[in-house]
Short mmCIF file of C-alpha atoms in Angstrom, two decimals:
data_model
loop_
_atom_site.label_atom_id
_atom_site.label_comp_id
_atom_site.label_asym_id
_atom_site.label_seq_id
_atom_site.Cartn_x
_atom_site.Cartn_y
_atom_site.Cartn_z
CA MET A 199 97.38 95.47 78.83
CA ALA A 200 97.81 92.40 81.05
CA ARG A 201 95.49 92.17 84.00
CA ALA A 202 96.73 91.93 87.57
CA PRO A 203 97.13 88.42 89.01
CA ARG A 204 93.80 87.37 90.50
CA VAL A 205 93.63 85.56 93.83
CA ALA A 206 90.66 83.77 95.40
CA ALA A 207 91.19 84.34 99.13
CA ILE A 208 89.25 81.81 101.22
CA GLN A 209 89.61 83.22 104.72
CA ASP A 210 87.60 84.37 107.73
CA ILE A 211 87.02 88.06 108.44
CA SER A 212 87.68 89.44 111.92
CA GLY A 213 86.11 92.85 112.42
CA PHE A 214 88.66 93.87 115.06
CA GLY A 215 92.26 92.71 115.31
CA ARG A 216 94.51 92.50 112.28
CA CYS A 217 94.47 88.97 110.89
CA SER A 218 93.12 86.77 108.08
CA MET A 219 91.19 88.65 105.38
CA THR A 220 91.86 92.15 106.72
CA VAL A 221 95.57 91.42 106.30
CA VAL A 222 95.39 89.34 103.12
CA LEU A 223 93.47 91.84 101.01
CA PRO A 224 95.62 94.97 101.51
CA VAL A 225 98.92 93.07 101.29
CA LEU A 226 98.04 91.37 98.02
CA ALA A 227 96.69 94.64 96.63
CA ALA A 228 99.92 96.46 97.54
CA MET A 229 101.89 93.73 95.76
CA GLY A 230 99.90 94.14 92.57
CA SER A 231 97.31 91.36 92.82
CA GLN A 232 93.54 91.50 92.74
CA CYS A 233 92.13 89.82 95.85
CA CYS A 234 88.67 88.26 95.53
CA PRO A 235 87.34 87.42 99.02
CA LEU A 236 85.45 84.19 99.67
CA PRO A 237 84.72 84.46 103.42
CA THR A 238 84.43 81.35 105.56
CA ALA A 239 83.12 83.22 108.62
CA TYR A 240 82.70 86.65 110.15
CA LEU A 241 83.89 87.24 113.73
CA SER A 242 83.46 90.49 115.62
CA ALA A 243 87.07 90.11 116.83
CA HIS A 244 89.72 87.43 116.58
CA THR A 245 89.61 84.71 119.20
CA ALA A 246 92.72 85.75 121.16
CA PHE A 247 90.80 88.66 122.68
CA PRO A 248 89.32 88.12 126.16
CA ALA A 249 85.61 87.34 126.51
CA SER A 250 85.72 85.45 123.22
CA ASP A 251 82.53 83.66 124.31
CA LYS A 252 80.75 87.01 123.76
CA ALA A 253 82.13 87.49 120.26
CA THR A 254 79.74 87.27 117.34
CA PHE A 255 80.36 84.47 114.85
CA LEU A 256 78.60 84.17 111.52
CA ASP A 257 79.20 80.90 109.69
CA MET A 258 79.42 81.63 105.95
CA THR A 259 79.32 78.01 104.78
CA GLY A 260 75.93 78.55 103.17
CA GLN A 261 77.34 81.29 100.94
CA MET A 262 80.45 79.48 99.75
CA ALA A 263 78.86 77.07 97.29
CA GLY A 264 76.67 79.80 95.81
CA THR A 265 79.65 82.10 95.37
CA THR A 266 81.62 79.34 93.66
CA SER A 267 78.72 78.65 91.29
CA HIS A 268 78.22 82.33 90.50
CA TRP A 269 81.90 82.93 89.81
CA ALA A 270 81.93 79.90 87.52
CA GLU A 271 78.91 81.29 85.65
CA LEU A 272 80.75 84.60 85.26
CA GLY A 273 83.72 82.79 83.78
CA VAL A 274 86.14 84.09 86.41
CA ALA A 275 89.69 82.72 86.18
CA PHE A 276 92.16 82.72 89.06
CA ASP A 277 95.94 82.78 89.08
CA ALA A 278 96.01 81.60 92.69
CA VAL A 279 93.76 80.12 95.36
CA TYR A 280 94.79 80.94 98.92
CA SER A 281 93.00 79.36 101.89
CA GLY A 282 93.49 79.82 105.62
CA PHE A 283 91.17 79.29 108.60
CA VAL A 284 88.13 77.10 107.99
CA GLY A 285 85.22 76.63 110.37
CA SER A 286 84.15 73.06 109.61
CA GLU A 287 84.92 69.88 107.70
CA GLY A 288 82.18 70.84 105.28
CA GLN A 289 84.08 73.98 104.30
CA ILE A 290 87.11 71.86 103.42
CA GLY A 291 84.92 69.91 101.01
CA LEU A 292 83.73 73.18 99.49
CA ILE A 293 87.32 74.32 98.97
CA GLU A 294 88.08 71.05 97.22
CA ALA A 295 85.07 71.65 94.98
CA PHE A 296 86.42 75.15 94.30
CA TYR A 297 89.65 73.56 93.07
CA ARG A 298 87.70 71.40 90.65
CA TRP A 299 85.97 74.48 89.21
CA PHE A 300 88.86 76.91 89.05
CA ARG A 301 92.21 75.16 89.22
CA GLY A 302 93.90 75.46 85.85
CA GLY A 303 97.29 74.27 84.75
CA ASN A 304 98.95 77.49 85.94
CA THR A 305 96.86 78.16 89.05
CA LEU A 306 98.99 78.39 92.18
CA VAL A 307 97.31 76.82 95.21
CA LEU A 308 98.60 77.95 98.60
CA VAL A 309 97.18 76.36 101.75
CA ASP A 310 97.96 77.92 105.10
CA PRO A 311 96.88 74.92 107.23
CA VAL A 312 95.60 76.95 110.17
CA MET A 313 95.07 74.39 112.94
CA GLY A 314 96.88 75.53 116.07
CA ASP A 315 99.81 77.27 117.73
CA HIS A 316 102.11 77.00 120.75
CA GLY A 317 101.94 73.20 120.65
CA ARG A 318 98.15 72.87 120.77
CA PRO A 319 95.40 72.65 118.15
CA TYR A 320 92.73 75.34 118.29
CA ARG A 321 89.66 74.30 120.24
CA THR A 322 87.51 74.02 117.10
CA TYR A 323 89.95 71.60 115.45
CA THR A 324 89.02 68.01 116.23
CA PRO A 325 91.26 65.12 115.13
CA ASP A 326 88.93 64.63 112.14
CA MET A 327 89.26 68.32 111.21
CA CYS A 328 93.04 68.06 111.39
CA ARG A 329 92.96 64.95 109.21
CA ARG A 330 90.82 66.72 106.60
CA MET A 331 93.08 69.75 106.68
CA GLY A 332 95.97 67.42 105.95
CA GLN A 333 94.06 66.08 102.94
CA LEU A 334 93.45 69.62 101.69
CA ALA A 335 97.09 70.58 102.18
CA ALA A 336 98.13 67.49 100.21
CA GLN A 337 96.57 69.13 97.14
CA ALA A 338 98.52 72.38 97.50
CA ASP A 339 101.45 73.68 95.50
CA VAL A 340 102.72 75.54 98.58
CA ILE A 341 101.92 75.17 102.28
CA THR A 342 102.88 77.58 105.08
CA PRO A 343 102.46 75.75 108.42
CA ASN A 344 103.84 76.88 111.73
CA LEU A 345 105.71 74.37 113.90
CA THR A 346 102.54 73.19 115.68
CA GLU A 347 100.77 72.62 112.37
CA ALA A 348 103.80 70.87 110.92
CA ALA A 349 103.72 68.39 113.80
CA LEU A 350 99.99 67.81 113.24
CA LEU A 351 100.50 67.26 109.51
CA LEU A 352 103.28 64.75 110.17
CA GLY A 353 101.48 62.98 113.01
CA GLU A 354 104.28 63.86 115.40
CA ASP A 355 104.16 65.05 118.99
CA TYR A 356 104.97 68.73 119.31
CA GLN A 357 107.81 67.83 121.66
CA ALA A 358 109.49 66.13 118.69
CA VAL A 359 109.86 69.41 116.73
CA PRO A 360 113.55 69.57 115.76
CA GLY A 361 115.67 72.33 117.21
CA ASP A 362 118.59 71.90 114.86
CA GLU A 363 119.13 72.66 111.18
CA ALA A 364 119.54 69.05 110.07
CA GLY A 365 116.35 67.95 111.81
CA LEU A 366 114.37 70.85 110.36
CA ARG A 367 115.61 70.00 106.87
CA ARG A 368 114.34 66.44 107.36
CA TRP A 369 110.94 67.76 108.44
CA LEU A 370 110.80 70.09 105.46
CA GLU A 371 111.47 67.20 103.10
CA ARG A 372 108.82 65.05 104.81
CA LEU A 373 106.30 67.89 104.62
CA SER A 374 107.00 68.21 100.89
CA LEU A 375 105.43 64.76 100.30
CA ALA A 376 108.49 63.51 98.46
CA GLY A 377 108.96 66.78 96.61
CA LYS A 378 105.37 67.18 95.39
CA ARG A 379 104.80 70.55 97.08
CA SER A 380 106.82 73.48 98.30
CA VAL A 381 106.90 74.17 102.03
CA VAL A 382 107.54 77.32 104.03
CA LEU A 383 107.74 76.42 107.73
CA THR A 384 107.26 79.46 109.97
CA GLY A 385 108.39 80.21 113.52
CA VAL A 386 111.83 78.66 113.01
CA SER A 387 114.72 79.84 115.17
CA LEU A 388 118.23 78.45 114.77
CA SER A 389 120.05 80.92 117.02
CA ASP A 390 119.26 83.49 119.68
CA GLY A 391 118.04 86.77 118.27
CA GLU A 392 116.80 85.38 114.95
CA ILE A 393 113.48 83.98 113.77
CA GLY A 394 112.04 83.20 110.38
CA ALA A 395 111.17 80.27 108.17
CA GLY A 396 112.60 77.13 106.70
CA PHE A 397 111.71 76.30 103.13
CA PHE A 398 111.68 73.43 100.64
CA ASP A 399 111.43 74.46 97.00
CA ARG A 400 109.86 71.74 94.87
CA ARG A 401 111.23 73.33 91.70
CA THR A 402 114.85 72.99 92.78
CA GLY A 403 114.65 70.35 95.51
CA ARG A 404 116.54 72.76 97.75
CA THR A 405 116.00 73.41 101.45
CA GLY A 406 117.13 76.53 103.24
CA PHE A 407 116.27 79.20 105.79
CA ALA A 408 115.07 82.80 105.61
CA MET A 409 115.80 84.58 108.88
CA ALA A 410 115.30 88.05 110.35
CA ARG A 411 115.95 89.76 113.67
CA GLN A 412 113.67 88.51 116.45
CA GLU A 413 111.75 91.27 118.21
CA PRO A 414 110.74 90.98 121.90
CA ALA A 415 107.02 90.28 121.34
CA GLN A 416 104.68 87.89 119.55
CA PHE A 417 101.66 89.33 117.75
CA PRO A 418 98.56 87.60 116.43
CA GLY A 419 98.10 87.67 112.67
CA THR A 420 101.78 87.65 111.72
CA GLY A 421 101.39 84.21 110.12
CA ASP A 422 98.70 85.63 107.82
CA LEU A 423 100.93 88.61 107.07
CA PHE A 424 103.90 86.39 106.24
CA ALA A 425 101.96 83.97 104.01
CA SER A 426 100.32 86.84 102.14
CA VAL A 427 103.69 88.44 101.37
CA VAL A 428 105.06 85.09 100.21
CA LEU A 429 102.12 84.58 97.86
CA GLY A 430 102.30 88.14 96.53
CA ALA A 431 106.01 87.70 95.81
CA LEU A 432 105.49 84.36 94.05
CA LEU A 433 102.83 85.93 91.83
CA ARG A 434 105.33 88.64 90.89
CA GLY A 435 107.69 85.92 89.66
CA GLU A 436 110.06 85.77 92.62
CA GLY A 437 111.54 82.43 93.67
CA LEU A 438 110.48 80.72 96.89
CA GLU A 439 113.66 81.63 98.77
CA GLN A 440 113.36 85.31 97.84
CA ALA A 441 109.64 85.28 98.70
CA ALA A 442 110.28 83.71 102.12
CA GLN A 443 113.04 86.20 102.90
CA ARG A 444 110.81 89.08 101.82
CA GLY A 445 108.09 87.79 104.15
CA ALA A 446 110.45 87.40 107.11
CA ASN A 447 111.94 90.87 106.63
CA PHE A 448 108.54 92.55 106.28
CA VAL A 449 107.08 90.91 109.38
CA GLN A 450 110.15 91.95 111.40
CA ARG A 451 109.81 95.55 110.21
CA CYS A 452 106.10 95.61 111.08
CA VAL A 453 106.68 94.15 114.55
CA ALA A 454 109.48 96.64 115.29
CA HIS A 455 107.33 99.54 114.07
CA THR A 456 104.37 98.44 116.19
CA LEU A 457 106.48 98.03 119.31
CA ALA A 458 107.79 101.55 118.79
CA GLN A 459 104.21 102.84 118.63
CA GLY A 460 103.28 101.04 121.85
CA THR A 461 99.85 99.83 120.72
CA PRO A 462 98.26 96.74 122.32
CA ILE A 463 99.69 93.45 121.10
CA LEU A 464 96.25 91.87 120.63
CA GLU A 465 95.38 94.44 117.98
CA GLY A 466 98.09 93.00 115.73
CA VAL A 467 100.95 94.66 113.90
CA GLN A 468 100.58 98.07 112.30
CA PHE A 469 101.56 97.03 108.80
CA GLU A 470 99.52 99.72 107.03
CA PRO A 471 102.18 102.50 107.07
CA LEU A 472 104.74 100.06 105.65
CA LEU A 473 102.72 98.71 102.72
CA GLY A 474 104.64 100.95 100.35
CA ALA A 475 107.74 98.78 100.90
CA LEU A 476 105.89 95.85 99.34
CA MET A 477 105.39 97.79 96.12
CA GLU A 478 109.13 97.96 95.59
CA PRO A 479 110.80 95.30 93.44
#
């Protein structure tokens, strides 16, 4: 019997608020993959909550190298490596070392280059951190930036983000590093009432868009949800376009469901009751 695809998930853990590892693990499990957590940090709650200066933060850098070494000693093999938020430049170096240990010829590397949103880098991301994240993303098979992160990766001002299809296709091709990696660019809207992602598929050289109905709210953690669905779909053998569309549709369903329940936006989307939809082909 073939084993389930195995994913090394290099993410932070937020104790409260649905994002990062607490989204990645159940989504990948529902889609048939085994998720092996390699935490970068533990936070009592994600940083969008008020009084974030009172949140607890445990830097897990000291555990990352030891975990990598132990997994190597155990002979663990991974079908994918999926990284998101990192807390320091040193952690980026540890992820690169992880690639050297575990990246085989068929290992899919997905980098979600978490650096900022709404036109601004996060306060912990210095210009040097953004540069190093760009170097890490250059080693990926697939990247899933939002528009802010795309501008940072390209060295462009956020005000230069294209608003038209032709301009977005040019950015997708530039982000692909001349076709070396696939790109799924999130937060794209080409018309009122729709939002989703643009994609460049390195296997086909094709660009396109995966759109869904836009709901009247923005929730934290939806980028993690989207990227996790995309990765789960790719590991099931779906093409990039199908994976991106699956991700856009699922996020829309989760946002609509959560709005109907009326729970606080900062707690993130209630994806748990809808996980069964991800088990369907």
